[in-house]
Short mmCIF file of C-alpha atoms in Angstrom, two decimals:
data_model
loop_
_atom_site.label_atom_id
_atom_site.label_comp_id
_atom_site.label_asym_id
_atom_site.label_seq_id
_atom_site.Cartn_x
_atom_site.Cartn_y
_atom_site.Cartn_z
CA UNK A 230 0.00 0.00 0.00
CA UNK A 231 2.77 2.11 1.16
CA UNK A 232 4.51 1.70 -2.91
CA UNK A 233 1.41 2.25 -4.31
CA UNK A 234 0.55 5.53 -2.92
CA UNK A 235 4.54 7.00 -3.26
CA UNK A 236 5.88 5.23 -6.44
CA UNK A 237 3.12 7.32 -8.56
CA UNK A 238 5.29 10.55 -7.74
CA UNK A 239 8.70 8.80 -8.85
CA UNK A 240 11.20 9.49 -6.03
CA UNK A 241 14.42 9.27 -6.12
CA UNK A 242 14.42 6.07 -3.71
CA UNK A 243 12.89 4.05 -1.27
CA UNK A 244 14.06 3.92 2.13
CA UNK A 245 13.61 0.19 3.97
CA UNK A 246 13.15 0.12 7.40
CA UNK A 247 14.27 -2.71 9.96
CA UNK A 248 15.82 -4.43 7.30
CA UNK A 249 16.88 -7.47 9.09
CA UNK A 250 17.73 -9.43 6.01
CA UNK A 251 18.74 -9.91 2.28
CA UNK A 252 15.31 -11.59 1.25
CA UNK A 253 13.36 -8.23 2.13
CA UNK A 254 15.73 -6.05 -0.60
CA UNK A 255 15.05 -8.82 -2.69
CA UNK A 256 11.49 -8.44 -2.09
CA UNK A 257 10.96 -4.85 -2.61
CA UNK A 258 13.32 -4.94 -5.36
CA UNK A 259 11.03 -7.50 -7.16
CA UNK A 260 8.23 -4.55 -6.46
CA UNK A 261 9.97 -2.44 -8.01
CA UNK A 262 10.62 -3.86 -11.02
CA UNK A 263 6.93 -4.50 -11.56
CA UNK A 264 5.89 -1.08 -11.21
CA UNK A 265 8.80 0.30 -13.19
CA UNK A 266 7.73 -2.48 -15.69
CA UNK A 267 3.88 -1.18 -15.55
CA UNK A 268 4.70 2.19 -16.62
CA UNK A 269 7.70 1.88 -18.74
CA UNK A 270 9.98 3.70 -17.54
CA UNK A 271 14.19 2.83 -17.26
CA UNK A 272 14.97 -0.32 -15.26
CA UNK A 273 16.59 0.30 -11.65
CA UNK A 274 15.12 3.98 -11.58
CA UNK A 275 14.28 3.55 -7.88
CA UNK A 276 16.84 3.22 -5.62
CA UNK A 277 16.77 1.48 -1.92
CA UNK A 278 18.63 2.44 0.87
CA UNK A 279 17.88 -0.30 3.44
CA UNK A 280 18.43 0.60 7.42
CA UNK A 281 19.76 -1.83 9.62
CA UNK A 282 18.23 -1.91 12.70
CA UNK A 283 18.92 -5.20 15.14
CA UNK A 284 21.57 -7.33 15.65
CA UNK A 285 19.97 -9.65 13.62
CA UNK A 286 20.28 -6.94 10.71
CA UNK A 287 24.22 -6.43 12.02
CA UNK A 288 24.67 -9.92 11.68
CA UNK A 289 23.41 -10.59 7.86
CA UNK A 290 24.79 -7.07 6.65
CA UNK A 291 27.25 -8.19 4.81
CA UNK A 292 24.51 -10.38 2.26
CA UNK A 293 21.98 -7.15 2.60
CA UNK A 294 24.94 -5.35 1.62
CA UNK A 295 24.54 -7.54 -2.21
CA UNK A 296 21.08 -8.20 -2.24
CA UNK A 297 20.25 -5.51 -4.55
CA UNK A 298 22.19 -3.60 -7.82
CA UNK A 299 19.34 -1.05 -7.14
CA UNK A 300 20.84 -0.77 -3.38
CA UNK A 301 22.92 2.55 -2.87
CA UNK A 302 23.16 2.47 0.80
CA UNK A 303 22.79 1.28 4.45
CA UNK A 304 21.69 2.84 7.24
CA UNK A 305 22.64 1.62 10.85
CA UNK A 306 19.77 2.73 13.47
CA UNK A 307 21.40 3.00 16.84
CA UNK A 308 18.29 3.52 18.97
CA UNK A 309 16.81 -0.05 17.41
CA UNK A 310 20.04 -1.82 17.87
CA UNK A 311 21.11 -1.07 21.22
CA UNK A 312 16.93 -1.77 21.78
CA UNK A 313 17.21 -5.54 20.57
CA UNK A 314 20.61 -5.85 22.37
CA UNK A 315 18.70 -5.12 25.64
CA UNK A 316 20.83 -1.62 26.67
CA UNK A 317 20.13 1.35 26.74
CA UNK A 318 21.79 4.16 24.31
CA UNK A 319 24.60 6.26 26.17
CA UNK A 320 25.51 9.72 24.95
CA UNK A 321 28.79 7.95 24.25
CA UNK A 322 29.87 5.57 21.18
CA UNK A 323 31.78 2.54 22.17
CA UNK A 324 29.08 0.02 22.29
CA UNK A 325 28.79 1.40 18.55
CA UNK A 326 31.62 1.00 17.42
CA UNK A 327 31.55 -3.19 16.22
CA UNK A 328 28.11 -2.50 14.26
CA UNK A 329 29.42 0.78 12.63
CA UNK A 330 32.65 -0.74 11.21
CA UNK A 331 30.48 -4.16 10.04
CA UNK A 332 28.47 -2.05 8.47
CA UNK A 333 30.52 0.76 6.88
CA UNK A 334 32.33 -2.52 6.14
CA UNK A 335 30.04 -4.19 4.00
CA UNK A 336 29.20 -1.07 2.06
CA UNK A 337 32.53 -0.41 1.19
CA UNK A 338 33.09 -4.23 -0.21
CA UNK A 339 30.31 -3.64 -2.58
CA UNK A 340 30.76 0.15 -3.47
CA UNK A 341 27.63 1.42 -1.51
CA UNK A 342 27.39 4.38 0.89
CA UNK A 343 27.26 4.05 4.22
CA UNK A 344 24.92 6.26 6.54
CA UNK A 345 24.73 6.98 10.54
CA UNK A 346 22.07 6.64 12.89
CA UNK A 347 20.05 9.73 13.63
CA UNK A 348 20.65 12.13 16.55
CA UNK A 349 17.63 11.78 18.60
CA UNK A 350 18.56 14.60 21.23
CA UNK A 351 17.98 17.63 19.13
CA UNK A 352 18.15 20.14 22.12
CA UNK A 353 22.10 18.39 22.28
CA UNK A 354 23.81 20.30 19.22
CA UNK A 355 27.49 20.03 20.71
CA UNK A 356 26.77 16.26 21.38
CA UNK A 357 25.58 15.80 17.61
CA UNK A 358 28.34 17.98 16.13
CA UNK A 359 31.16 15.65 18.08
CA UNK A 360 29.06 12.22 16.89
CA UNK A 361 29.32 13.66 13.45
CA UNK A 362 32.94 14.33 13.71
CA UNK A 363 33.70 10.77 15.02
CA UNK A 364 31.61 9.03 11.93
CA UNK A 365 33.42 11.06 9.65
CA UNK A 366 36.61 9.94 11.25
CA UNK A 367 35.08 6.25 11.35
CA UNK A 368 34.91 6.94 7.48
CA UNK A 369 30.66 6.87 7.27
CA UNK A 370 29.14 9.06 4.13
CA UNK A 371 26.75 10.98 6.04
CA UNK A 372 24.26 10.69 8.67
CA UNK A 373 20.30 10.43 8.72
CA UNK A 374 18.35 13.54 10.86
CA UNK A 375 15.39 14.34 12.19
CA UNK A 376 15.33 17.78 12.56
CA UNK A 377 16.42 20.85 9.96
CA UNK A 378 18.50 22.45 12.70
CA UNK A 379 20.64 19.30 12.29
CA UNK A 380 21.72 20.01 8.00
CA UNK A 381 24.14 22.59 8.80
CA UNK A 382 26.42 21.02 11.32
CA UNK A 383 26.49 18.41 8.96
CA UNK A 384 27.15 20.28 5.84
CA UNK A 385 29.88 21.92 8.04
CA UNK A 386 32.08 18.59 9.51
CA UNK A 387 31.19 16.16 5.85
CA UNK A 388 32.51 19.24 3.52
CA UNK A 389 36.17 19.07 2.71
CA UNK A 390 37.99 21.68 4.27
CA UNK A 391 39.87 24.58 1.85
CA UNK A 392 43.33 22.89 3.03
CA UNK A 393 42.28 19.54 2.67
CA UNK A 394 41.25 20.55 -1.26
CA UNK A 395 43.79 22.60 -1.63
CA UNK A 396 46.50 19.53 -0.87
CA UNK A 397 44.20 16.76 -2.96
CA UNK A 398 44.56 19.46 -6.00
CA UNK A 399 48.64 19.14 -5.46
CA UNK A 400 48.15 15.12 -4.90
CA UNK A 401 46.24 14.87 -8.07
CA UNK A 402 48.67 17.33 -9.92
CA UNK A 403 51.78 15.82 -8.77
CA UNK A 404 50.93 11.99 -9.76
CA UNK A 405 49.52 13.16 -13.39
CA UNK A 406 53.12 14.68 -13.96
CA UNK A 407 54.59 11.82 -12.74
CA UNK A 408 52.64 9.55 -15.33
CA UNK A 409 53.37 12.07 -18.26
CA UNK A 410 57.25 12.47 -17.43
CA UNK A 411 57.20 8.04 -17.13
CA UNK A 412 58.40 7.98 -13.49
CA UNK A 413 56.30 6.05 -11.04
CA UNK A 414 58.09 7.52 -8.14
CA UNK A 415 56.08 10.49 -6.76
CA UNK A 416 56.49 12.93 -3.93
CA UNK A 417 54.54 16.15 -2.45
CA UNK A 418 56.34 18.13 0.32
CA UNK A 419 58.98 15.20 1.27
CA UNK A 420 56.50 12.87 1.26
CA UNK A 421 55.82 9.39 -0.90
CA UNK A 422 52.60 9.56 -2.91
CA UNK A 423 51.38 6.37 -3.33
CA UNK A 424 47.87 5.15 -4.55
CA UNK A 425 45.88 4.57 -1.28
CA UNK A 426 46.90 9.13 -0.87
CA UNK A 427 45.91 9.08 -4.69
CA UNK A 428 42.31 7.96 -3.62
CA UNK A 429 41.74 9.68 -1.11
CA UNK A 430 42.24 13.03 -3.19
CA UNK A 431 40.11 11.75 -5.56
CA UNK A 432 37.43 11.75 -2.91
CA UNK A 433 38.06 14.59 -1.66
CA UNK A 434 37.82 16.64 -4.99
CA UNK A 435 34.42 14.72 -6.07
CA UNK A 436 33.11 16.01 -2.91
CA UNK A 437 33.98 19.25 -3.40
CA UNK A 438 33.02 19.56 -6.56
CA UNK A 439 29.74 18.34 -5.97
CA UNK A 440 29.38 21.45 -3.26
CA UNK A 441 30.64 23.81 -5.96
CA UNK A 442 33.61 24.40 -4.23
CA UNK A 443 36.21 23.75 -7.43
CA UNK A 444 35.02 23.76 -11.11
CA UNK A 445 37.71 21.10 -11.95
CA UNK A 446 36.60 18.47 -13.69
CA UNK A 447 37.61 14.85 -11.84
CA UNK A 448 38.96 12.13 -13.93
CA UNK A 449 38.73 9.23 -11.53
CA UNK A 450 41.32 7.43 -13.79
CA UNK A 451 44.00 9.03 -12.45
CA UNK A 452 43.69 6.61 -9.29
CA UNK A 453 44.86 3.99 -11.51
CA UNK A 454 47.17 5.87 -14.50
CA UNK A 455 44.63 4.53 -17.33
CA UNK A 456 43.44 6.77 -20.30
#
């Protein structure tokens, strides 16, 4: 009922909640390759991002993670989890930490994106702003909200900083004269440039650029010296 009612406007995506296991991607994928099917339209034009919500969920991530080419990310629920492991939910992150990596993890094996449990204090902003900071750290793509006053801290601690730009501009410079001058040594500043610093830059510039924050045009190819 719920598809029926929001497919008709064609969003971007569906989000599935307490997504415990592969079979239910599987599941909504199949409806949504029936609907796309009804009204013609371009295979895989709805996207899923399935949250993961119970340990149960933690435990089968890694097959959610591939149950779906439709599937751009998952989203780990904290308040859920910590619910079905019988504790409560602390201020503090430890008791996070396994089900974060398993989960930012299994996106990164298949090339998904992996998003944060919400902030349910929203009276907390220093608490939120430091959570942010340590899922950025943790590596995690972004975080879910519940409340608008929440978008700009984010938007603030997920944007590359001007330095950090500024030095993936001199990463990605200095390895693409490397490659034209035939020397696969590389260094910036003293330091070795090898292809795990590479990627990373790369990231860094496709984020900015997406925020309009450099009009250079990213050739991912450069991560691995092909035309």
């Amino acid at each position: 009922d719920d598809l029926a009612v929001t497919l008709p406007a064609l969003p971007d995506g569906i989000r599935l909640p307490k997504c415990e296991r592969p079979d239910l991607v599987e599941r909504l994928d199949h409806l949504l390759i029936d609907f796309e099917e009804r009204i013609g339209c371009e295979p895989e034009l709805f996207k899923i991002i399935a949250s993961v919500e119970s340990a149960q969920g933690i435990l089968n991530v890694s097959r959610t993670a591939q149950a779906s080419a439709r599937l751009t990310a998952l989203a780990f629920s904290a308040e859920d989890y910590a619910a079905s492991l019988h504790i409560d939910r602390p201020t503090t992150g430890e008791h996070l930490l396994v089900p974060r990596q398993l989960l930012l993890m299994a996106c990164r094996a298949v090339g998904i994106q992996a998003i944060d449990t919400v902030w349910a204090d929203t009276m907390d902003m220093e608490g939120f702003r430091r959570e942010c900071e340590l899922i950025k750290v943790l590596g995690f793509d972004g975080k879910s909200l519940i409340n608008p006053r929440q978008i700009d801290i984010v938007h603030e601690v997920f944007a590359p900083k001007p330095a950090e730009v500024d030095y993936a501009l001199q990463v990605v410079e200095a390895i693409v004269g490397a490659r034209e001058q035939g020397t696969g040594v590389v260094a910036l500043a003293g330091k070795m440039i090898d292809a795990p610093v590479v990627a990373r830059a790369v990231r860094v510039l496709m984020a900015a650029k997406s925020l309009g924050m450099i009009e250079t045009d990213i050739d991912e190819s450069v991560i691995h010296g092909t035309d």
